[in-house]
mmCIF file of C-alpha atoms in Angstrom:
data_model
loop_
_atom_site.group_PDB
_atom_site.id
_atom_site.type_symbol
_atom_site.label_atom_id
_atom_site.label_comp_id
_atom_site.label_asym_id
_atom_site.label_seq_id
_atom_site.Cartn_x
_atom_site.Cartn_y
_atom_site.Cartn_z
ATOM 1 C CA MET A 146 113.383 71.772 139.256
ATOM 2 C CA GLN A 147 115.267 70.961 136.050
ATOM 3 C CA LYS A 148 113.853 72.634 132.965
ATOM 4 C CA ILE A 149 112.991 70.112 130.235
ATOM 5 C CA LYS A 150 114.224 71.039 126.777
ATOM 6 C CA PRO A 151 111.216 71.278 124.438
ATOM 7 C CA LYS A 152 110.923 68.979 121.439
ATOM 8 C CA VAL A 153 111.246 71.194 118.365
ATOM 9 C CA LEU A 154 108.698 70.290 115.677
ATOM 10 C CA LEU A 155 109.326 73.190 113.286
ATOM 11 C CA LYS A 156 112.757 74.689 112.708
ATOM 12 C CA LEU A 157 113.916 77.510 110.431
ATOM 13 C CA ASP A 158 117.598 78.345 110.668
ATOM 14 C CA ARG A 159 117.078 81.870 109.331
ATOM 15 C CA LEU A 160 113.818 83.817 109.412
ATOM 16 C CA PRO A 161 113.773 87.593 108.841
ATOM 17 C CA PHE A 162 113.326 89.447 112.120
ATOM 18 C CA TYR A 163 110.204 91.379 111.162
ATOM 19 C CA VAL A 164 108.995 94.072 113.580
ATOM 20 C CA GLY A 165 106.657 96.085 111.344
ATOM 21 C CA ILE A 166 107.290 98.671 108.661
ATOM 22 C CA LEU A 167 110.474 100.698 109.033
ATOM 23 C CA ASP A 168 111.517 104.229 108.158
ATOM 24 C CA PRO A 169 114.302 103.785 105.561
ATOM 25 C CA ASN A 170 116.122 106.774 107.066
ATOM 26 C CA GLU A 171 116.304 105.112 110.465
ATOM 27 C CA LYS A 172 118.444 102.054 111.040
ATOM 28 C CA PRO A 173 117.639 100.501 114.422
ATOM 29 C CA LYS A 174 120.246 98.040 115.630
ATOM 30 C CA LEU A 175 118.026 95.007 115.219
ATOM 31 C CA PRO A 176 119.134 91.645 113.808
ATOM 32 C CA ALA A 177 118.256 91.019 110.164
ATOM 33 C CA VAL A 178 117.536 87.319 110.718
ATOM 34 C CA MET A 179 117.288 84.922 113.642
ATOM 35 C CA PRO A 180 116.599 81.208 114.120
ATOM 36 C CA PHE A 181 112.935 80.327 114.548
ATOM 37 C CA CYS A 182 111.630 77.155 116.230
ATOM 38 C CA LEU A 183 108.206 76.016 117.440
ATOM 39 C CA TYR A 184 107.224 73.297 119.904
ATOM 40 C CA VAL A 185 104.011 72.226 121.647
ATOM 41 C CA ASP A 186 103.869 73.307 125.275
ATOM 42 C CA GLU A 187 103.155 70.245 127.446
ATOM 43 C CA ARG A 188 100.917 72.128 129.887
ATOM 44 C CA LEU A 189 99.198 74.678 127.629
ATOM 45 C CA ALA A 190 98.906 72.323 124.627
ATOM 46 C CA ILE A 191 99.519 75.084 122.100
ATOM 47 C CA PRO A 192 102.377 75.636 119.628
ATOM 48 C CA ARG A 193 104.875 78.098 121.073
ATOM 49 C CA LEU A 194 108.098 79.815 120.099
ATOM 50 C CA VAL A 195 111.346 78.441 121.497
ATOM 51 C CA ARG A 196 112.622 81.545 123.264
ATOM 52 C CA THR A 197 116.332 82.224 123.543
ATOM 53 C CA SER A 198 118.156 85.022 125.332
ATOM 54 C CA ALA A 199 119.124 86.479 121.937
ATOM 55 C CA ILE A 200 115.492 86.540 120.763
ATOM 56 C CA GLU A 201 114.243 88.027 124.036
ATOM 57 C CA LYS A 202 116.896 90.753 123.910
ATOM 58 C CA ALA A 203 115.978 91.630 120.313
ATOM 59 C CA LEU A 204 112.262 91.665 121.147
ATOM 60 C CA GLU A 205 112.808 93.901 124.164
ATOM 61 C CA LEU A 206 114.541 96.434 121.906
ATOM 62 C CA ALA A 207 111.836 96.149 119.229
ATOM 63 C CA TYR A 208 109.045 96.798 121.747
ATOM 64 C CA SER A 209 110.904 99.762 123.204
ATOM 65 C CA LEU A 210 110.964 101.286 119.717
ATOM 66 C CA GLY A 211 107.194 100.866 119.420
ATOM 67 C CA SER A 212 107.027 97.805 117.175
ATOM 68 C CA MET A 213 103.703 97.489 115.327
ATOM 69 C CA LEU A 214 103.343 94.447 113.068
ATOM 70 C CA SER A 215 100.231 95.746 111.305
ATOM 71 C CA THR A 216 98.600 99.101 110.689
ATOM 72 C CA PRO A 217 97.066 100.480 113.914
ATOM 73 C CA LEU A 218 93.276 100.438 113.953
ATOM 74 C CA GLY A 219 91.726 103.601 112.592
ATOM 75 C CA GLU A 220 94.646 104.406 110.284
ATOM 76 C CA SER A 221 93.297 103.053 106.966
ATOM 77 C CA THR A 222 90.064 101.896 105.321
ATOM 78 C CA LEU A 223 90.836 98.258 106.060
ATOM 79 C CA ALA A 224 91.857 99.123 109.622
ATOM 80 C CA ASP A 225 88.548 100.971 110.071
ATOM 81 C CA GLU A 226 86.664 97.867 108.904
ATOM 82 C CA ARG A 227 88.589 95.645 111.320
ATOM 83 C CA MET A 228 87.867 98.038 114.179
ATOM 84 C CA ALA A 229 84.140 98.230 113.403
ATOM 85 C CA ASP A 230 83.932 94.439 113.238
ATOM 86 C CA THR A 231 85.773 94.075 116.561
ATOM 87 C CA VAL A 232 83.557 96.641 118.299
ATOM 88 C CA ALA A 233 80.389 94.951 116.997
ATOM 89 C CA LEU A 234 81.380 91.492 118.238
ATOM 90 C CA LEU A 235 82.671 92.878 121.541
ATOM 91 C CA ARG A 236 79.315 94.608 122.071
ATOM 92 C CA GLU A 237 77.474 91.369 121.255
ATOM 93 C CA LYS A 238 79.513 89.343 123.740
ATOM 94 C CA SER A 239 79.018 92.097 126.340
ATOM 95 C CA GLY A 240 75.271 91.625 126.311
ATOM 96 C CA GLY A 241 74.514 94.292 123.715
ATOM 97 C CA LYS A 242 75.732 97.429 125.449
ATOM 98 C CA PHE A 243 78.835 99.277 126.634
ATOM 99 C CA ARG A 244 77.327 102.134 128.625
ATOM 100 C CA GLY A 245 78.050 102.117 132.339
ATOM 101 C CA LYS A 246 80.543 99.241 132.126
ATOM 102 C CA GLN A 247 84.271 99.251 132.794
ATOM 103 C CA TYR A 248 86.532 98.069 129.958
ATOM 104 C CA VAL A 249 90.270 97.442 130.085
ATOM 105 C CA GLU A 250 92.327 96.999 126.930
ATOM 106 C CA VAL A 251 95.711 95.300 127.143
ATOM 107 C CA GLY A 252 98.181 96.321 124.454
ATOM 108 C CA ALA A 253 96.049 99.353 123.618
ATOM 109 C CA GLY A 254 98.544 100.811 121.122
ATOM 110 C CA ASN A 255 97.585 104.284 119.958
ATOM 111 C CA GLY A 256 94.207 104.030 121.720
ATOM 112 C CA ALA A 257 91.919 104.120 118.670
ATOM 113 C CA LEU A 258 89.943 100.991 119.602
ATOM 114 C CA LEU A 259 89.649 101.962 123.250
ATOM 115 C CA ASN A 260 88.463 105.422 122.256
ATOM 116 C CA ALA A 261 85.813 103.921 119.955
ATOM 117 C CA ILE A 262 84.416 101.910 122.863
ATOM 118 C CA ARG A 263 84.443 104.953 125.137
ATOM 119 C CA LYS A 264 82.258 106.776 122.592
ATOM 120 C CA TYR A 265 79.534 104.216 123.341
ATOM 121 C CA GLY A 266 79.536 105.173 127.023
ATOM 122 C CA ALA A 267 82.013 102.745 128.544
ATOM 123 C CA GLU A 268 84.537 103.699 131.210
ATOM 124 C CA VAL A 269 87.944 102.702 129.854
ATOM 125 C CA ILE A 270 91.553 102.160 130.908
ATOM 126 C CA GLY A 271 94.380 101.088 128.598
ATOM 127 C CA PHE A 272 97.598 99.207 129.259
ATOM 128 C CA GLU A 273 100.454 99.752 126.792
ATOM 129 C CA LYS A 274 104.136 99.066 127.465
ATOM 130 C CA GLY A 275 105.409 100.820 124.327
ATOM 131 C CA PRO A 276 105.758 104.506 123.478
ATOM 132 C CA GLN A 277 102.334 104.425 121.785
ATOM 133 C CA ALA A 278 100.842 104.993 125.264
ATOM 134 C CA GLU A 279 101.831 108.638 125.102
ATOM 135 C CA GLU A 280 100.211 108.983 121.679
ATOM 136 C CA ALA A 281 96.972 107.554 123.096
ATOM 137 C CA ARG A 282 97.029 110.119 125.905
ATOM 138 C CA ARG A 283 97.759 112.969 123.512
ATOM 139 C CA ARG A 284 95.294 112.038 120.759
ATOM 140 C CA PHE A 285 92.358 110.798 122.811
ATOM 141 C CA ASP A 286 92.992 111.911 126.407
ATOM 142 C CA LEU A 287 92.785 108.287 127.540
ATOM 143 C CA THR A 288 93.851 106.901 130.901
ATOM 144 C CA MET A 289 96.858 104.769 129.999
ATOM 145 C CA ILE A 290 99.035 102.597 132.224
ATOM 146 C CA GLN A 291 102.497 102.187 130.710
ATOM 147 C CA GLY A 292 103.110 98.716 132.098
ATOM 148 C CA GLU A 293 101.628 95.246 132.453
ATOM 149 C CA LEU A 294 98.151 94.330 133.676
ATOM 150 C CA ALA A 295 98.263 94.116 137.483
ATOM 151 C CA PRO A 296 95.785 94.509 140.393
ATOM 152 C CA LYS A 297 97.619 97.560 141.776
ATOM 153 C CA HIS A 298 96.590 99.594 138.715
ATOM 154 C CA LEU A 299 92.824 98.958 139.008
ATOM 155 C CA PRO A 300 90.780 100.318 141.927
ATOM 156 C CA SER A 301 88.044 97.704 141.518
ATOM 157 C CA LYS A 302 87.027 94.698 139.460
ATOM 158 C CA VAL A 303 86.017 95.430 135.870
ATOM 159 C CA ASP A 304 83.418 94.146 133.411
ATOM 160 C CA CYS A 305 85.682 93.324 130.504
ATOM 161 C CA ILE A 306 89.374 92.782 129.728
ATOM 162 C CA PHE A 307 90.141 92.597 126.017
ATOM 163 C CA SER A 308 92.904 92.949 123.464
ATOM 164 C CA TYR A 309 93.523 93.104 119.737
ATOM 165 C CA GLY A 310 96.722 91.439 118.546
ATOM 166 C CA CYS A 311 98.252 91.063 122.001
ATOM 167 C CA LEU A 312 97.633 87.590 123.464
ATOM 168 C CA GLU A 313 99.895 85.917 120.898
ATOM 169 C CA HIS A 314 102.810 88.067 122.172
ATOM 170 C CA ILE A 315 102.516 87.227 125.884
ATOM 171 C CA TYR A 316 105.282 84.976 127.230
ATOM 172 C CA GLU A 317 103.171 83.281 129.927
ATOM 173 C CA PRO A 318 99.547 83.427 128.725
ATOM 174 C CA HIS A 319 98.207 81.274 131.575
ATOM 175 C CA GLU A 320 99.568 83.727 134.160
ATOM 176 C CA PHE A 321 97.992 86.604 132.244
ATOM 177 C CA MET A 322 94.664 84.734 132.106
ATOM 178 C CA ASP A 323 94.748 84.012 135.834
ATOM 179 C CA ILE A 324 95.418 87.682 136.656
ATOM 180 C CA ALA A 325 92.682 88.832 134.280
ATOM 181 C CA ARG A 326 90.125 86.358 135.689
ATOM 182 C CA ASP A 327 90.738 87.635 139.219
ATOM 183 C CA LEU A 328 90.329 91.255 138.049
ATOM 184 C CA LEU A 329 86.974 90.595 136.372
ATOM 185 C CA VAL A 330 83.613 90.674 138.098
ATOM 186 C CA PRO A 331 81.914 87.243 138.183
ATOM 187 C CA GLY A 332 80.735 86.650 134.635
ATOM 188 C CA GLY A 333 83.020 89.391 133.298
ATOM 189 C CA LEU A 334 84.069 89.124 129.666
ATOM 190 C CA PHE A 335 87.572 88.065 128.589
ATOM 191 C CA PHE A 336 87.815 88.812 124.827
ATOM 192 C CA HIS A 337 90.752 88.752 122.424
ATOM 193 C CA ARG A 338 91.473 88.845 118.702
ATOM 194 C CA VAL A 339 94.548 86.889 117.599
ATOM 195 C CA PRO A 340 95.989 85.522 114.342
ATOM 196 C CA ASN A 341 94.163 82.382 113.238
ATOM 197 C CA SER A 342 96.842 79.688 113.090
ATOM 198 C CA THR A 343 94.402 77.201 111.561
ATOM 199 C CA LEU A 344 94.647 79.158 108.306
ATOM 200 C CA ILE A 345 98.442 79.389 108.589
ATOM 201 C CA PHE A 346 98.743 75.626 109.123
ATOM 202 C CA LYS A 347 96.222 74.756 106.402
ATOM 203 C CA THR A 348 97.896 76.867 103.724
ATOM 204 C CA ALA A 349 101.499 76.237 104.888
ATOM 205 C CA ASP A 350 101.942 80.011 105.041
ATOM 206 C CA ILE A 351 105.299 81.391 106.151
ATOM 207 C CA GLN A 352 104.025 84.973 106.377
ATOM 208 C CA GLY A 353 102.132 84.042 109.542
ATOM 209 C CA LEU A 354 105.371 83.335 111.391
ATOM 210 C CA CYS A 355 107.357 85.965 113.261
ATOM 211 C CA HIS A 356 109.502 86.136 116.359
ATOM 212 C CA GLU A 357 107.069 88.458 118.155
ATOM 213 C CA HIS A 358 104.341 85.812 118.055
ATOM 214 C CA VAL A 359 105.089 83.468 120.939
ATOM 215 C CA ASN A 360 101.726 81.625 120.939
ATOM 216 C CA TYR A 361 99.892 80.113 117.958
ATOM 217 C CA PHE A 362 96.156 79.775 118.547
ATOM 218 C CA THR A 363 93.492 77.757 116.770
ATOM 219 C CA PRO A 364 89.785 77.746 117.718
ATOM 220 C CA GLU A 365 90.234 74.374 119.424
ATOM 221 C CA ASN A 366 93.348 75.049 121.489
ATOM 222 C CA ALA A 367 92.215 78.572 122.427
ATOM 223 C CA VAL A 368 88.836 77.470 123.806
ATOM 224 C CA ARG A 369 90.492 74.544 125.561
ATOM 225 C CA LEU A 370 93.013 76.823 127.285
ATOM 226 C CA LEU A 371 90.439 79.437 128.335
ATOM 227 C CA THR A 372 88.193 76.720 129.774
ATOM 228 C CA ALA A 373 91.073 75.173 131.720
ATOM 229 C CA ARG A 374 92.019 78.553 133.220
ATOM 230 C CA GLY A 375 88.625 79.293 134.750
ATOM 231 C CA PHE A 376 86.429 80.770 132.019
ATOM 232 C CA VAL A 377 82.996 79.462 131.044
ATOM 233 C CA ASN A 378 80.819 79.651 127.933
ATOM 234 C CA CYS A 379 84.016 80.010 125.901
ATOM 235 C CA GLY A 380 83.907 80.411 122.152
ATOM 236 C CA ALA A 381 85.955 81.149 119.061
ATOM 237 C CA LYS A 382 84.946 82.727 115.771
ATOM 238 C CA PRO A 383 87.215 83.419 112.770
ATOM 239 C CA THR A 384 86.846 86.776 111.033
ATOM 240 C CA GLN A 385 85.185 86.813 107.621
ATOM 241 C CA ALA A 386 88.573 86.756 105.886
ATOM 242 C CA GLY A 387 89.646 83.902 108.154
ATOM 243 C CA ASN A 388 93.091 85.243 108.976
ATOM 244 C CA GLU A 389 92.144 86.393 112.489
ATOM 245 C CA LEU A 390 90.347 84.667 115.326
ATOM 246 C CA ASN A 391 88.061 86.099 118.010
ATOM 247 C CA ILE A 392 88.137 84.154 121.280
ATOM 248 C CA TRP A 393 86.204 84.789 124.484
ATOM 249 C CA GLY A 394 85.064 83.428 127.811
ATOM 250 C CA TYR A 395 83.416 84.632 131.039
ATOM 251 C CA ALA A 396 85.098 84.672 134.437
ATOM 252 C CA ASN A 397 84.110 81.949 136.876
ATOM 253 C CA PRO A 398 85.642 82.710 140.297
ATOM 254 C CA ASP A 399 84.762 79.209 141.560
ATOM 255 C CA ALA A 400 86.431 77.321 138.711
ATOM 256 C CA MET A 401 88.870 74.492 139.351
ATOM 257 C CA LEU A 402 91.959 75.293 137.292
ATOM 258 C CA SER A 403 93.624 72.659 135.120
ATOM 259 C CA TRP A 404 96.073 72.153 132.272
ATOM 260 C CA PRO A 405 94.900 71.326 128.732
ATOM 261 C CA GLY A 406 97.970 69.149 128.259
ATOM 262 C CA ASP A 407 96.573 66.680 130.795
ATOM 263 C CA ILE A 408 93.650 65.839 128.488
ATOM 264 C CA PRO A 409 94.363 62.450 126.829
ATOM 265 C CA GLY A 410 95.341 62.710 123.175
ATOM 266 C CA VAL A 411 95.587 66.492 123.053
ATOM 267 C CA LEU A 412 99.379 66.771 122.962
ATOM 268 C CA ALA A 413 99.648 64.080 120.295
ATOM 269 C CA SER A 414 97.070 65.853 118.133
ATOM 270 C CA GLU A 415 98.674 69.292 118.479
ATOM 271 C CA SER A 416 102.137 67.850 117.854
ATOM 272 C CA GLU A 417 101.033 66.024 114.721
ATOM 273 C CA SER A 418 99.415 69.187 113.368
ATOM 274 C CA LEU A 419 102.524 71.298 113.995
ATOM 275 C CA TYR A 420 104.875 68.631 112.592
ATOM 276 C CA ASN A 421 102.819 68.308 109.400
ATOM 277 C CA TYR A 422 102.728 72.080 109.022
ATOM 278 C CA GLY A 423 106.513 72.216 109.298
ATOM 279 C CA LYS A 424 106.962 69.582 106.610
ATOM 280 C CA ASN A 425 104.432 71.195 104.270
ATOM 281 C CA LEU A 426 105.972 74.612 104.903
ATOM 282 C CA GLU A 427 109.428 73.363 103.963
ATOM 283 C CA LYS A 428 108.154 71.979 100.651
ATOM 284 C CA LYS A 429 106.002 74.993 99.810
ATOM 285 C CA VAL A 430 108.618 77.643 100.578
ATOM 286 C CA SER A 431 111.254 75.728 98.624
ATOM 287 C CA HIS A 432 108.880 75.593 95.639
ATOM 288 C CA GLN A 433 107.906 79.263 95.932
ATOM 289 C CA VAL A 434 111.510 80.436 96.208
ATOM 290 C CA GLU A 435 112.414 78.411 93.117
ATOM 291 C CA ARG A 436 109.425 79.668 91.088
ATOM 292 C CA ILE A 437 109.965 83.293 92.119
ATOM 293 C CA GLY A 438 113.614 83.037 91.126
ATOM 294 C CA LEU A 439 112.621 81.710 87.693
ATOM 295 C CA ARG A 440 110.122 84.538 87.221
ATOM 296 C CA VAL A 441 112.829 87.095 87.972
ATOM 297 C CA LEU A 442 115.113 85.484 85.390
ATOM 298 C CA ASN A 443 112.351 85.555 82.781
ATOM 299 C CA LEU A 444 111.719 89.258 83.421
ATOM 300 C CA LYS A 445 115.157 89.991 81.928
ATOM 301 C CA GLY A 446 116.064 92.921 84.128
ATOM 302 C CA ARG A 447 112.573 94.171 84.937
ATOM 303 C CA LYS A 448 111.233 93.920 88.494
ATOM 304 C CA LEU A 449 108.690 91.643 90.110
ATOM 305 C CA GLY A 450 105.843 93.281 92.032
ATOM 306 C CA PHE A 451 104.546 92.169 95.438
ATOM 307 C CA TYR A 452 101.337 93.512 96.952
ATOM 308 C CA ALA A 453 100.509 93.425 100.692
ATOM 309 C CA GLY A 454 103.627 91.588 101.807
ATOM 310 C CA GLY A 455 106.069 89.350 100.018
ATOM 311 C CA HIS A 456 109.054 90.596 101.976
ATOM 312 C CA ILE A 457 109.866 87.256 103.632
ATOM 313 C CA LEU A 458 109.861 85.330 100.351
ATOM 314 C CA ALA A 459 111.752 88.100 98.551
ATOM 315 C CA TRP A 460 114.425 87.914 101.234
ATOM 316 C CA LEU A 461 114.571 84.107 101.210
ATOM 317 C CA ALA A 462 114.818 84.069 97.398
ATOM 318 C CA ASP A 463 117.477 86.812 97.535
ATOM 319 C CA ILE A 464 115.617 88.941 94.983
ATOM 320 C CA GLY A 465 115.216 92.138 97.010
ATOM 321 C CA GLY A 466 117.079 94.078 94.346
ATOM 322 C CA HIS A 467 114.742 92.716 91.665
ATOM 323 C CA SER A 468 111.484 93.449 93.516
ATOM 324 C CA ARG A 469 109.060 96.290 94.097
ATOM 325 C CA PHE A 470 106.528 96.384 96.906
ATOM 326 C CA PHE A 471 103.040 97.905 96.907
ATOM 327 C CA ASP A 472 100.215 98.339 99.396
ATOM 328 C CA GLY A 473 96.853 100.087 99.464
ATOM 329 C CA ASP A 474 97.460 101.333 103.005
ATOM 330 C CA GLU A 475 98.870 104.843 102.643
ATOM 331 C CA THR A 476 100.450 104.733 106.109
ATOM 332 C CA LYS A 477 102.947 102.227 104.677
ATOM 333 C CA TRP A 478 103.993 104.286 101.647
ATOM 334 C CA GLY A 479 107.640 105.261 101.715
ATOM 335 C CA LYS A 480 108.375 102.798 104.520
ATOM 336 C CA CYS A 481 110.152 99.422 104.181
ATOM 337 C CA TRP A 482 109.064 95.942 105.168
ATOM 338 C CA LEU A 483 112.635 94.993 106.057
ATOM 339 C CA GLN A 484 115.925 96.833 106.158
ATOM 340 C CA GLY A 485 117.527 96.720 102.714
ATOM 341 C CA LEU A 486 114.290 96.305 100.738
ATOM 342 C CA THR A 487 112.927 99.064 98.498
ATOM 343 C CA PRO A 488 110.247 101.369 99.969
ATOM 344 C CA ILE A 489 106.581 100.403 99.710
ATOM 345 C CA GLU A 490 104.832 102.270 96.892
ATOM 346 C CA PRO A 491 101.225 103.318 96.307
ATOM 347 C CA PRO A 492 99.551 101.042 93.722
ATOM 348 C CA SER A 493 98.810 104.082 91.539
ATOM 349 C CA ASN A 494 102.518 104.110 90.655
ATOM 350 C CA LEU A 495 101.859 101.009 88.583
ATOM 351 C CA ARG A 496 99.876 103.005 86.028
ATOM 352 C CA SER A 497 102.896 105.070 84.967
ATOM 353 C CA ASP A 498 105.590 102.554 85.883
ATOM 354 C CA PRO A 499 104.055 99.072 85.534
ATOM 355 C CA VAL A 500 105.381 95.624 86.330
ATOM 356 C CA ASP A 501 104.600 92.538 84.268
ATOM 357 C CA VAL A 502 103.407 90.491 87.244
ATOM 358 C CA LEU A 503 101.948 91.628 90.574
ATOM 359 C CA ILE A 504 101.785 88.932 93.256
ATOM 360 C CA VAL A 505 99.112 89.445 95.927
ATOM 361 C CA CYS A 506 100.417 87.985 99.179
ATOM 362 C CA SER A 507 97.370 88.513 101.430
ATOM 363 C CA GLU A 508 95.405 85.763 99.746
ATOM 364 C CA HIS A 509 92.547 85.892 102.235
ATOM 365 C CA TYR A 510 91.728 89.316 100.747
ATOM 366 C CA PHE A 511 92.589 88.458 97.119
ATOM 367 C CA GLY A 512 89.079 89.017 95.729
ATOM 368 C CA SER A 513 88.646 92.479 97.221
ATOM 369 C CA ILE A 514 92.261 93.455 96.449
ATOM 370 C CA TYR A 515 91.907 92.356 92.820
ATOM 371 C CA ALA A 516 88.689 94.356 92.430
ATOM 372 C CA TYR A 517 90.291 97.407 94.064
ATOM 373 C CA LEU A 518 93.326 97.282 91.769
ATOM 374 C CA ARG A 519 91.298 96.823 88.588
ATOM 375 C CA GLU A 520 88.292 99.020 89.324
ATOM 376 C CA THR A 521 89.539 101.749 91.672
ATOM 377 C CA VAL A 522 93.235 102.020 90.847
ATOM 378 C CA ARG A 523 92.405 101.041 87.241
ATOM 379 C CA LEU A 524 95.465 98.935 86.568
ATOM 380 C CA PRO A 525 95.642 97.824 82.932
ATOM 381 C CA GLU A 526 94.975 94.226 81.938
ATOM 382 C CA ALA A 527 98.583 94.050 80.719
ATOM 383 C CA ILE A 528 99.643 93.716 84.370
ATOM 384 C CA GLU A 529 99.055 90.123 85.450
ATOM 385 C CA ILE A 530 97.632 90.026 89.000
ATOM 386 C CA ILE A 531 97.941 86.637 90.675
ATOM 387 C CA PRO A 532 97.664 85.216 94.210
ATOM 388 C CA LEU A 533 100.836 83.959 95.828
ATOM 389 C CA SER A 534 99.579 80.371 95.571
ATOM 390 C CA ASP A 535 99.687 80.650 91.770
ATOM 391 C CA VAL A 536 103.415 81.390 91.685
#
């Protein structure tokens, strides 16, 4: 069967190849930039990355090095909050209890979330392809399978299969869903937390794009896909900050499987949304790059500060040498967002070595970040703290 070339609706010729924070002393042989294109899959009816052999080769290397796009759960105050919120909702969707049930986490990372669930009495198994699997065994004595979810690894059907920040990475999500449904007991819970693409599309945010994210989920297309692949009572709920999305459904072994793309009007709607996002993104990034460049010129040799990100725009504006980067997560301090950028600093450095302007890039947390910087870190009023949208 001849493979149909997808219709590209969003195209970036050069997007930084971001694979998580890097040790400045280590220089993995990863590409600095790669093309980035999105299309709407005609069967799944979700925006997806146009995969090339070059991208797949680079991703394979990144995963082998243990790529982590965000701080692992349990490694910072914010990560602790995200983990507690995930555990609470997972318990709710599990009928209010963990004890005596069997839980499987896919993409378990360092095992912190799986260990938290085990503390409530669940029997747990983790799947992790990267080297973090060994850390999970060492730190928490967890049963970890260093491979993909497959029937041969599970002695019996389980009560829940879940993930945090994994489903968006999976090349063939429908195949993964079909395997997971068959491994769940009837009525078993299928639960995942993914980036919320509705927020990315609404705000024309470029920071939500990366080559590791193959699938871009919204509440509508996620529930539609889960329902089509044999899950019932499906739902979706954004996190309080809105940047992440919880999605779930319950296994129905008697379901008739279908494709969301066969639903009249769905492909047209998804395509229009992605096309409009691409156009708005082009305008917004062009404006931001121009405004950031002007701010650097007006600083007359001083540096611009970015908090909780900013690396993609700093690279696109070619102002890496005129920028400093800050983050409240101490696990990031001394590391780099991208090769060639200056190391991430603790915000306390701004008291003795201030910048004129500090741009907060995680706008969904702007209120709490602003309060933290003013009240806890006690940054002086002389430092202007603004959200990225105000640039």
